[in-house]
Amino acid sequence: MTATDSSHAPKHQIQLPLSKAWEISLKSIKIRFLRSLITASGILLGIAFFSFVRAVNLIPLHETGSAVVAEQSRHNFLAVMALLVCFVGIMNSMLMSVTERFKEIGTMKCLGALDKFIVTLFFIEAGLMGFFGSVLGWLMGWLIVVITQLLSGGAKELNGMFYKGSLLQAGESIVIGLAMTLVASIPTAVRAAQMPPAMALRSEV
Amino acid sequence: MSANEYVVRTKGLMKEFKLGDEVVKALNGVDLDIKRGEYLSIMGPSGSGKSTLFNAIGGLDRPDSGSVFINDTDMAQLDPRELAYLRCHTIGYIFQTFNLLPSMTALENVTLPTVFAGMTTDDGIERGIQVLTMVGLQHRLHHRPTQLSGGQQQRVAIARALANNPSIVLADEPTGNLDLKTGEEIIALLRELNKKEGVTIISATHDYKMVDVSDRVVWIRDGKIAKIEERADITLSVGGMQGTEEE
Ligand SMILES: Nc1ncnc2c1ncn2[C@@H]1O[C@H](COP(=O)(O)OP(=O)(O)OP(=O)(O)O)[C@@H](O)[C@H]1O
Ligand SMILES: [Mg+2]
């Protein structure tokens, strides 16, 4: 029987290996696979649109001068709008997914989880969905551009320049998608972590 | 030192909830000393403040005023890290709704508190199997909560509560969602753990079956302690238990 005196204990408290947090997050994504899939496809579609518009800009237009600039800035505006819509969508689905998990969060706190750990869980989950959503989203947008270009007989525009630009854009899409997902999940993660356990446990879903 | 006699002491606990204009005094001055190793039941009608008291003792919610001492440590003095440590090591929690994590197997659920305690994975698994065996579930280690009956889920929850060898197990209506017979089994199990492991059990309950095994019963009503009965007195009045509450 250990009757722990809690007053001088915290020194060695809970340096949780990140691998444990990974493990728990992966399980949590798996059990809520459909929801995770929906969130991730929101990211995917947003990034696909973004990547599509960006890749189109890599293909030289036949117009000249100010017409090109105007066309490109219209495209960029659309791309930014797509990202914003996507951002709001992610924030919403993260908030939904935390509400349905209040009880689990409260339970983990009862078992000794720190707020930091709860935040970590949400970030890992969001990061994974953000990463895979962005990679696939970029690929989808890019493929649509390539395929339409090939179908309309413009194969020669898909030159080395295009592929080099695409590679940069792939990086860009993934960084933006990931960053956006993480930022969108901050309010959720913080809300989840700071809730007193009693309140979290009361919630019935 | 008196330090060893009482695991939990509360002094003048008050907790109010405001619902619009109405103020509910969920706890209205609760002084309670709980002895080490005792099996204590907290009984009272619905809404009398049992769960609120459970939350205050368990460090799950702060009272508006008054204090809770756990092993002579004033809970109000603890920072979040120390509070997490206390929840992890000193107290085990059991709920009416079991509250197992659905994404994890029985063993993983039971191992989780050992992870938070900083135990290695191997030690944690060994301990997990040990406590699951203690509650008679050594043959259900890799089942998920959805693949277990209510009584089995509650056993897993009890094993999980015991994983870090707490000195106190707090239970809020542990038999509330179970049928009569399963409820009896769970009560017997808690009593056995209390006897064998010496763990203090504090259980809020509606369940009169709980009275039989308790060392003391605290009756609360409207956020106040109405009376405290020792085991000896209770056995005398077994026939009139229904009436006891009405008093
Ligand atoms: N979070 C809350 N917000 C508002 N009121 C609350 C809250 N928690 C408890 N109360 C009120 O405080 C009182 C005591 O509630 P508590 O949950 O402690 O009762 P209880 O004895 O556990 O009841 P039961 O046996 O039904 O579980 C009730 O009147 C309840 O409505
Ligand atoms: Mg209650």
Coordinates of C-alpha atoms and ligand atoms in Angstrom, one line a residue:
Chain A
M1 CA 0.0 0.0 0.0
T2 CA 1.6 3.2 -1.0
A3 CA 0.1 6.3 0.6
T4 CA 1.6 8.8 -1.6
D5 CA 2.3 12.2 -0.2
S6 CA 1.6 14.4 -3.2
S7 CA 3.2 17.6 -1.9
H8 CA 6.8 16.7 -2.9
A9 CA 6.1 14.5 -5.8
P10 CA 6.0 16.5 -9.0
K11 CA 9.7 16.5 -9.7
H12 CA 9.6 13.5 -11.8
Q13 CA 6.1 13.9 -13.0
I14 CA 5.0 12.6 -16.3
Q15 CA 7.6 13.0 -18.9
L16 CA 5.3 11.2 -21.3
P17 CA 7.0 9.7 -24.3
L18 CA 5.7 11.3 -27.4
S19 CA 5.3 7.8 -28.8
K20 CA 2.5 7.1 -26.3
A21 CA 0.7 10.2 -27.5
W22 CA 1.1 9.0 -31.1
E23 CA -0.3 5.7 -30.2
I24 CA -3.3 7.1 -28.5
S25 CA -4.0 9.6 -31.3
L26 CA -3.8 6.9 -33.9
K27 CA -6.2 4.7 -32.1
S28 CA -8.5 7.6 -31.7
I29 CA -8.4 8.4 -35.4
K30 CA -9.0 4.8 -36.2
I31 CA -12.1 4.4 -34.0
R32 CA -13.6 7.6 -35.4
F33 CA -12.4 6.8 -38.9
L34 CA -15.4 8.2 -40.7
R35 CA -15.3 11.5 -38.9
S36 CA -11.5 11.8 -39.4
L37 CA -12.0 11.0 -43.1
I38 CA -14.6 13.7 -43.4
T39 CA -12.3 16.3 -41.7
A40 CA -9.4 15.2 -43.8
S41 CA -11.4 15.4 -47.0
G42 CA -12.3 19.0 -46.1
I43 CA -8.6 19.7 -46.0
L44 CA -8.0 17.7 -49.2
L45 CA -10.6 19.5 -51.2
G46 CA -9.5 22.9 -50.1
I47 CA -5.9 22.2 -50.9
A48 CA -6.8 20.5 -54.1
F49 CA -8.5 23.7 -55.3
F50 CA -5.6 25.7 -54.1
S51 CA -3.1 23.4 -55.8
F52 CA -5.2 23.4 -59.0
V53 CA -5.2 27.2 -59.3
R54 CA -1.5 27.4 -58.5
A55 CA -0.6 24.7 -61.1
V56 CA -2.7 26.4 -63.7
N57 CA -0.6 29.5 -63.1
L58 CA 2.5 27.5 -64.1
I59 CA 1.2 27.0 -67.6
P60 CA 2.0 29.9 -69.9
L61 CA -1.1 31.7 -71.2
H62 CA -1.3 32.7 -74.8
E63 CA -2.5 36.2 -73.9
T64 CA 0.1 38.8 -73.0
G65 CA 0.9 41.5 -70.5
S66 CA -1.8 42.9 -68.3
A67 CA -4.3 40.2 -69.3
V68 CA -2.0 37.6 -67.8
V69 CA -1.5 39.5 -64.6
A70 CA -5.3 40.0 -64.2
E71 CA -6.0 36.4 -64.9
Q72 CA -3.4 35.2 -62.4
S73 CA -4.6 37.5 -59.6
R74 CA -8.2 36.3 -60.2
H75 CA -6.9 32.8 -59.7
N76 CA -5.0 33.7 -56.6
F77 CA -8.0 35.3 -55.1
L78 CA -10.0 32.1 -55.7
A79 CA -7.2 30.1 -54.1
V80 CA -7.2 32.2 -51.0
M81 CA -10.9 32.0 -50.7
A82 CA -10.7 28.2 -51.0
L83 CA -8.2 28.1 -48.2
L84 CA -10.4 30.3 -46.0
V85 CA -13.4 28.1 -46.5
C86 CA -11.3 25.1 -45.8
F87 CA -10.0 26.8 -42.6
V88 CA -13.4 27.5 -41.2
G89 CA -14.5 23.9 -42.1
I90 CA -11.6 22.4 -40.2
M91 CA -12.2 24.6 -37.2
N92 CA -15.8 23.5 -37.2
S93 CA -15.0 19.8 -37.4
M94 CA -12.4 20.0 -34.7
L95 CA -14.8 21.7 -32.4
M96 CA -17.4 19.0 -33.1
S97 CA -14.9 16.3 -32.5
V98 CA -13.9 17.8 -29.1
T99 CA -17.5 18.1 -27.9
E100 CA -18.1 14.5 -28.5
R101 CA -15.0 13.7 -26.6
F102 CA -15.5 15.7 -23.4
K103 CA -16.1 12.7 -21.4
E104 CA -12.9 10.9 -22.6
I105 CA -10.9 14.0 -21.8
G106 CA -12.3 14.2 -18.3
T107 CA -11.5 10.6 -17.8
M108 CA -7.9 11.0 -18.9
K109 CA -7.5 13.9 -16.5
C110 CA -8.8 11.7 -13.7
L111 CA -6.1 9.1 -14.6
G112 CA -3.5 11.8 -14.3
A113 CA -3.2 13.4 -17.7
L114 CA -1.8 17.0 -17.8
D115 CA -3.4 19.7 -19.9
K116 CA -0.3 19.6 -22.0
F117 CA -0.9 16.0 -22.9
I118 CA -4.5 16.6 -24.0
V119 CA -3.3 19.5 -26.2
T120 CA -0.6 17.2 -27.7
L121 CA -3.2 14.6 -28.5
F122 CA -5.3 17.0 -30.5
F123 CA -2.4 18.5 -32.3
I124 CA -1.1 15.1 -33.4
E125 CA -4.5 14.2 -34.7
A126 CA -4.9 17.4 -36.5
G127 CA -1.4 17.2 -37.8
L128 CA -1.9 13.8 -39.3
M129 CA -5.2 14.7 -40.9
G130 CA -3.6 18.0 -42.1
F131 CA -0.6 16.2 -43.6
F132 CA -2.4 13.5 -45.5
G133 CA -5.2 15.8 -46.6
S134 CA -2.7 18.2 -48.0
V135 CA -0.5 15.6 -49.8
L136 CA -3.5 14.0 -51.4
G137 CA -5.2 17.4 -52.1
W138 CA -2.1 18.7 -53.8
L139 CA -1.8 15.6 -55.9
M140 CA -5.5 15.8 -56.9
G141 CA -5.3 19.5 -57.9
W142 CA -2.1 18.9 -59.8
L143 CA -3.3 15.8 -61.6
I144 CA -6.4 17.6 -62.8
V145 CA -4.3 20.3 -64.3
V146 CA -1.9 17.8 -66.0
I147 CA -4.7 15.7 -67.3
T148 CA -6.8 18.5 -68.7
Q149 CA -3.6 19.9 -70.3
L150 CA -2.8 16.6 -71.9
L151 CA -6.4 16.1 -73.1
S152 CA -6.4 19.6 -74.7
G153 CA -3.2 18.7 -76.6
G154 CA -0.9 21.0 -74.6
A155 CA 1.7 18.4 -73.7
K156 CA 4.6 20.6 -74.7
E157 CA 3.8 23.1 -71.9
L158 CA 4.4 20.4 -69.4
N159 CA 8.1 21.0 -69.5
G160 CA 10.9 20.9 -67.0
M161 CA 9.9 24.3 -65.8
F162 CA 6.5 23.1 -65.1
Y163 CA 7.7 20.1 -63.1
K164 CA 10.2 22.1 -61.2
G165 CA 7.5 24.7 -60.3
S166 CA 5.1 21.8 -59.3
L167 CA 7.6 20.5 -56.9
L168 CA 7.9 23.8 -55.1
Q169 CA 4.1 24.1 -55.1
A170 CA 3.8 20.7 -53.6
G171 CA 5.9 21.8 -50.7
E172 CA 3.9 25.0 -50.5
S173 CA 0.6 23.2 -50.4
I174 CA 1.7 20.8 -47.7
V175 CA 3.1 23.5 -45.5
I176 CA 0.0 25.7 -45.9
G177 CA -2.4 22.8 -45.4
L178 CA -0.6 21.6 -42.3
A179 CA -0.2 25.0 -40.8
M180 CA -3.8 25.9 -41.4
T181 CA -5.0 22.7 -39.8
L182 CA -2.9 23.2 -36.7
V183 CA -3.9 26.8 -36.3
A184 CA -7.6 25.9 -36.8
S185 CA -7.4 23.3 -34.0
I186 CA -5.8 25.6 -31.4
P187 CA -9.1 26.9 -30.0
T188 CA -10.4 23.3 -29.7
A189 CA -7.3 21.9 -28.1
V190 CA -7.1 24.7 -25.6
R191 CA -10.8 24.4 -24.8
A192 CA -10.5 20.7 -24.3
A193 CA -7.4 21.0 -22.1
Q194 CA -8.7 23.7 -19.8
M195 CA -12.1 22.3 -19.0
P196 CA -12.3 21.2 -15.3
P197 CA -12.7 17.4 -15.2
A198 CA -16.0 17.5 -13.3
M199 CA -17.6 19.5 -16.1
A200 CA -16.1 17.4 -18.8
L201 CA -17.4 14.2 -17.1
R202 CA -20.9 15.6 -16.8
S203 CA -21.4 16.0 -20.5
E204 CA -23.6 13.3 -22.0
V205 CA -23.3 12.8 -25.7
Chain B
M1 CA 0.8 11.4 14.3
S2 CA -2.9 11.8 13.5
A3 CA -1.7 12.0 9.9
N4 CA -2.2 8.3 9.4
E5 CA -5.6 8.0 10.9
Y6 CA -7.5 10.0 8.3
V7 CA -7.0 9.8 4.5
V8 CA -9.6 12.4 3.7
R9 CA -10.9 15.3 5.8
T10 CA -13.2 18.0 4.6
K11 CA -13.9 21.2 6.4
G12 CA -16.9 23.5 5.7
L13 CA -17.3 22.5 2.1
M14 CA -19.6 24.8 0.2
K15 CA -20.5 24.7 -3.5
E16 CA -23.2 26.7 -5.2
F17 CA -24.6 26.4 -8.7
K18 CA -26.5 29.3 -10.3
L19 CA -29.2 28.4 -12.7
G20 CA -30.6 31.7 -13.9
D21 CA -31.9 33.5 -10.8
E22 CA -32.0 30.3 -8.7
V23 CA -29.1 29.4 -6.6
V24 CA -28.6 25.7 -5.7
K25 CA -26.5 25.0 -2.6
A26 CA -25.2 21.7 -3.7
L27 CA -22.9 21.5 -0.7
N28 CA -23.8 23.5 2.3
G29 CA -21.1 23.1 4.9
V30 CA -19.8 19.5 4.8
D31 CA -17.4 18.4 7.5
L32 CA -16.3 14.8 7.1
D33 CA -13.4 12.8 8.3
I34 CA -12.7 9.5 6.5
K35 CA -10.5 6.9 8.2
R36 CA -7.7 5.1 6.4
G37 CA -8.9 1.7 5.2
E38 CA -12.6 2.3 5.7
Y39 CA -15.4 1.5 3.4
L40 CA -17.6 4.5 3.4
S41 CA -20.9 4.9 1.6
I42 CA -22.5 8.3 0.9
M43 CA -26.2 8.0 0.6
G44 CA -28.9 10.4 -0.1
P45 CA -31.8 11.3 -2.5
S46 CA -31.1 12.4 -6.0
G47 CA -29.8 16.0 -6.1
S48 CA -28.7 15.9 -2.5
G49 CA -25.1 16.7 -3.5
K50 CA -23.4 13.3 -3.6
S51 CA -21.7 13.8 -6.9
T52 CA -20.7 17.3 -6.0
L53 CA -19.0 16.0 -2.9
F54 CA -17.4 13.2 -4.9
N55 CA -15.9 15.9 -7.3
A56 CA -14.7 18.0 -4.4
I57 CA -13.0 15.1 -2.7
G58 CA -11.5 13.8 -5.9
G59 CA -10.1 17.2 -7.0
L60 CA -12.3 17.3 -10.0
D61 CA -13.9 20.6 -9.2
R62 CA -13.0 23.3 -6.7
P63 CA -15.4 24.0 -3.9
D64 CA -16.5 27.7 -3.4
S65 CA -15.2 27.6 0.1
G66 CA -14.0 25.1 2.7
S67 CA -11.1 22.7 2.3
V68 CA -10.3 19.1 1.4
F69 CA -7.3 17.5 2.9
I70 CA -5.9 14.3 1.3
N71 CA -3.3 12.7 3.5
D72 CA -3.0 16.0 5.3
T73 CA -2.3 17.9 2.1
D74 CA -4.7 20.8 1.4
M75 CA -5.9 20.3 -2.1
A76 CA -6.4 24.0 -2.7
Q77 CA -2.7 24.5 -2.3
L78 CA -1.8 22.2 -5.2
D79 CA -0.8 23.5 -8.6
P80 CA -2.2 21.7 -11.7
R81 CA 0.9 19.5 -12.0
E82 CA 0.6 18.4 -8.4
L83 CA -3.2 17.9 -8.8
A84 CA -2.6 15.7 -11.8
Y85 CA -0.1 13.7 -9.7
L86 CA -2.6 13.3 -6.9
R87 CA -5.3 12.1 -9.3
C88 CA -2.8 9.7 -10.9
H89 CA -1.2 8.2 -7.8
T90 CA -3.4 8.7 -4.7
I91 CA -7.0 8.4 -6.0
G92 CA -8.7 5.9 -8.2
Y93 CA -12.0 6.9 -9.8
I94 CA -15.0 4.7 -10.7
F95 CA -18.0 6.1 -12.4
Q96 CA -21.6 5.0 -12.9
T97 CA -21.1 5.0 -16.7
F98 CA -17.7 3.1 -16.5
N99 CA -16.0 5.8 -18.7
L100 CA -13.6 3.4 -20.4
L101 CA -11.9 4.8 -23.5
P102 CA -13.7 3.1 -26.4
S103 CA -10.6 3.1 -28.7
M104 CA -8.7 0.9 -26.3
T105 CA -8.8 -2.7 -25.2
A106 CA -9.3 -3.6 -21.5
L107 CA -5.6 -4.0 -21.0
E108 CA -4.8 -0.7 -22.7
N109 CA -7.4 1.1 -20.6
V110 CA -5.9 -0.3 -17.4
T111 CA -2.4 0.5 -18.5
L112 CA -3.1 4.1 -19.3
P113 CA -2.8 5.4 -15.7
T114 CA 0.6 3.6 -15.4
V115 CA 1.7 5.5 -18.5
F116 CA 0.8 8.8 -16.8
A117 CA 2.6 7.6 -13.7
G118 CA 5.8 7.3 -15.9
M119 CA 6.0 3.5 -15.7
T120 CA 7.7 1.7 -18.5
T121 CA 5.5 -0.1 -21.0
D122 CA 6.6 -3.5 -19.9
D123 CA 6.0 -2.7 -16.2
G124 CA 2.7 -1.2 -17.1
I125 CA 1.5 -4.2 -19.0
E126 CA 2.6 -6.5 -16.2
R127 CA 0.7 -4.4 -13.7
G128 CA -2.3 -4.2 -16.0
I129 CA -2.5 -8.0 -16.2
Q130 CA -2.1 -8.2 -12.5
V131 CA -5.0 -5.9 -11.6
L132 CA -7.2 -7.4 -14.4
T133 CA -6.5 -10.8 -12.9
M134 CA -7.4 -9.4 -9.5
V135 CA -10.9 -8.4 -10.8
G136 CA -11.3 -11.8 -12.6
L137 CA -10.8 -10.6 -16.1
Q138 CA -7.5 -12.3 -17.1
H139 CA -9.3 -13.9 -20.0
R140 CA -10.6 -10.6 -21.5
L141 CA -7.4 -8.6 -21.8
H142 CA -7.7 -7.7 -25.4
H143 CA -11.4 -7.0 -25.6
R144 CA -12.7 -3.6 -26.3
P145 CA -15.3 -2.0 -24.0
T146 CA -18.1 -2.6 -26.7
Q147 CA -17.2 -6.3 -26.5
L148 CA -17.7 -6.5 -22.7
S149 CA -20.8 -6.7 -20.6
G150 CA -21.7 -3.8 -18.3
G151 CA -20.4 -5.7 -15.2
Q152 CA -17.2 -6.6 -17.0
Q153 CA -16.7 -3.0 -18.1
Q154 CA -17.1 -1.9 -14.5
R155 CA -14.5 -4.5 -13.5
V156 CA -12.1 -3.1 -16.0
A157 CA -12.8 0.4 -14.6
I158 CA -12.1 -0.9 -11.1
A159 CA -8.8 -2.5 -12.3
R160 CA -7.9 0.8 -13.9
A161 CA -8.7 2.7 -10.7
L162 CA -6.3 0.3 -8.8
A163 CA -3.5 0.4 -11.4
N164 CA -1.3 2.9 -9.6
N165 CA -2.0 1.5 -6.1
P166 CA -4.0 4.4 -4.8
S167 CA -4.8 4.8 -1.2
I168 CA -8.3 6.0 -2.0
V169 CA -10.9 4.7 -4.4
L170 CA -13.7 7.1 -5.1
A171 CA -16.8 5.7 -6.7
D172 CA -19.9 7.6 -7.9
E173 CA -22.8 5.2 -8.1
P174 CA -20.7 2.3 -9.3
T175 CA -23.7 0.0 -9.5
G176 CA -26.1 2.5 -10.9
N177 CA -26.0 1.1 -14.5
L178 CA -25.9 -2.6 -13.5
D179 CA -28.6 -5.2 -12.8
L180 CA -29.2 -6.5 -9.3
K181 CA -26.9 -9.5 -9.5
T182 CA -24.1 -7.8 -11.3
G183 CA -24.3 -4.9 -8.9
E184 CA -23.9 -7.3 -6.0
E185 CA -20.8 -8.8 -7.6
I186 CA -19.3 -5.4 -8.0
I187 CA -20.0 -4.5 -4.4
A188 CA -18.5 -7.8 -3.2
L189 CA -15.4 -7.1 -5.3
L190 CA -15.0 -3.6 -3.9
R191 CA -15.4 -4.9 -0.4
E192 CA -12.8 -7.6 -1.1
L193 CA -10.3 -5.1 -2.4
N194 CA -11.0 -3.0 0.6
K195 CA -10.2 -5.9 2.9
K196 CA -7.3 -7.4 1.1
E197 CA -5.5 -4.3 -0.3
G198 CA -6.5 -2.0 2.5
V199 CA -7.6 0.6 0.1
T200 CA -10.1 3.2 1.4
I201 CA -13.3 3.1 -0.5
I202 CA -15.7 6.1 -0.7
S203 CA -18.8 5.4 -2.7
A204 CA -21.7 7.7 -3.4
T205 CA -24.7 5.5 -4.0
H206 CA -28.5 4.9 -4.1
D207 CA -28.0 1.3 -3.7
Y208 CA -29.1 -0.2 -0.4
K209 CA -27.0 -3.3 -1.1
M210 CA -24.0 -1.1 -0.4
V211 CA -25.1 -0.5 3.1
D212 CA -24.5 -4.1 4.1
V213 CA -20.8 -3.9 3.4
S214 CA -20.0 -0.4 4.5
D215 CA -18.1 0.4 7.7
R216 CA -20.0 3.7 7.9
V217 CA -22.8 5.3 6.0
V218 CA -23.0 9.1 5.6
W219 CA -26.5 10.3 4.8
I220 CA -26.6 13.6 3.1
R221 CA -29.6 15.8 2.3
D222 CA -29.7 19.2 0.7
G223 CA -25.9 19.5 0.7
K224 CA -25.6 18.8 4.4
I225 CA -24.7 15.7 6.4
A226 CA -28.0 14.5 7.9
K227 CA -26.4 11.7 9.9
I228 CA -23.5 9.3 10.1
E229 CA -24.2 5.7 11.0
E230 CA -21.6 3.1 12.1
R231 CA -21.8 -0.4 10.8
A232 CA -23.1 -1.8 14.1
D233 CA -26.1 0.5 14.1
I234 CA -27.0 -0.2 10.5
T235 CA -27.1 -4.0 11.0
L236 CA -29.7 -3.4 13.7
S237 CA -32.0 -1.5 11.5
V238 CA -31.6 -3.6 8.4
G239 CA -35.3 -4.3 8.3
G240 CA -36.2 -0.7 8.3
M241 CA -33.7 0.5 5.7
Q242 CA -36.3 2.0 3.5
G243 CA -37.5 4.0 6.4
T244 CA -34.0 5.1 7.4
E245 CA -33.8 7.4 4.4
E246 CA -37.1 9.0 5.2
E247 CA -35.9 10.2 8.6
Ligands
LIG1 N1 -22.7 21.7 -13.0 C1 -23.9 22.0 -12.4 N2 -24.6 23.0 -12.8 C2 -25.7 23.4 -12.2 N3 -26.2 22.7 -11.2 C3 -25.6 21.6 -10.7 C4 -24.4 21.2 -11.3 N4 -23.9 20.1 -10.7 C5 -24.8 19.8 -9.7 N5 -25.8 20.8 -9.7 C6 -27.0 20.8 -8.8 O1 -26.5 20.6 -7.5 C7 -27.3 19.7 -6.8 C8 -26.6 18.5 -6.3 O2 -26.2 17.7 -7.5 P1 -25.4 16.3 -7.4 O3 -25.1 16.0 -8.8 O4 -24.3 16.5 -6.5 O5 -26.5 15.4 -6.8 P2 -26.5 13.8 -6.5 O6 -26.7 13.6 -5.1 O7 -25.2 13.3 -7.1 O8 -27.7 13.3 -7.3 P3 -27.9 11.9 -8.1 O9 -28.2 10.9 -7.0 O10 -29.1 12.1 -8.9 O11 -26.7 11.7 -8.9 C9 -28.5 19.4 -7.7 O12 -29.6 20.2 -7.4 C10 -28.0 19.7 -9.1 O13 -29.0 20.2 -9.9
MG2 MG -24.8 11.9 -8.7

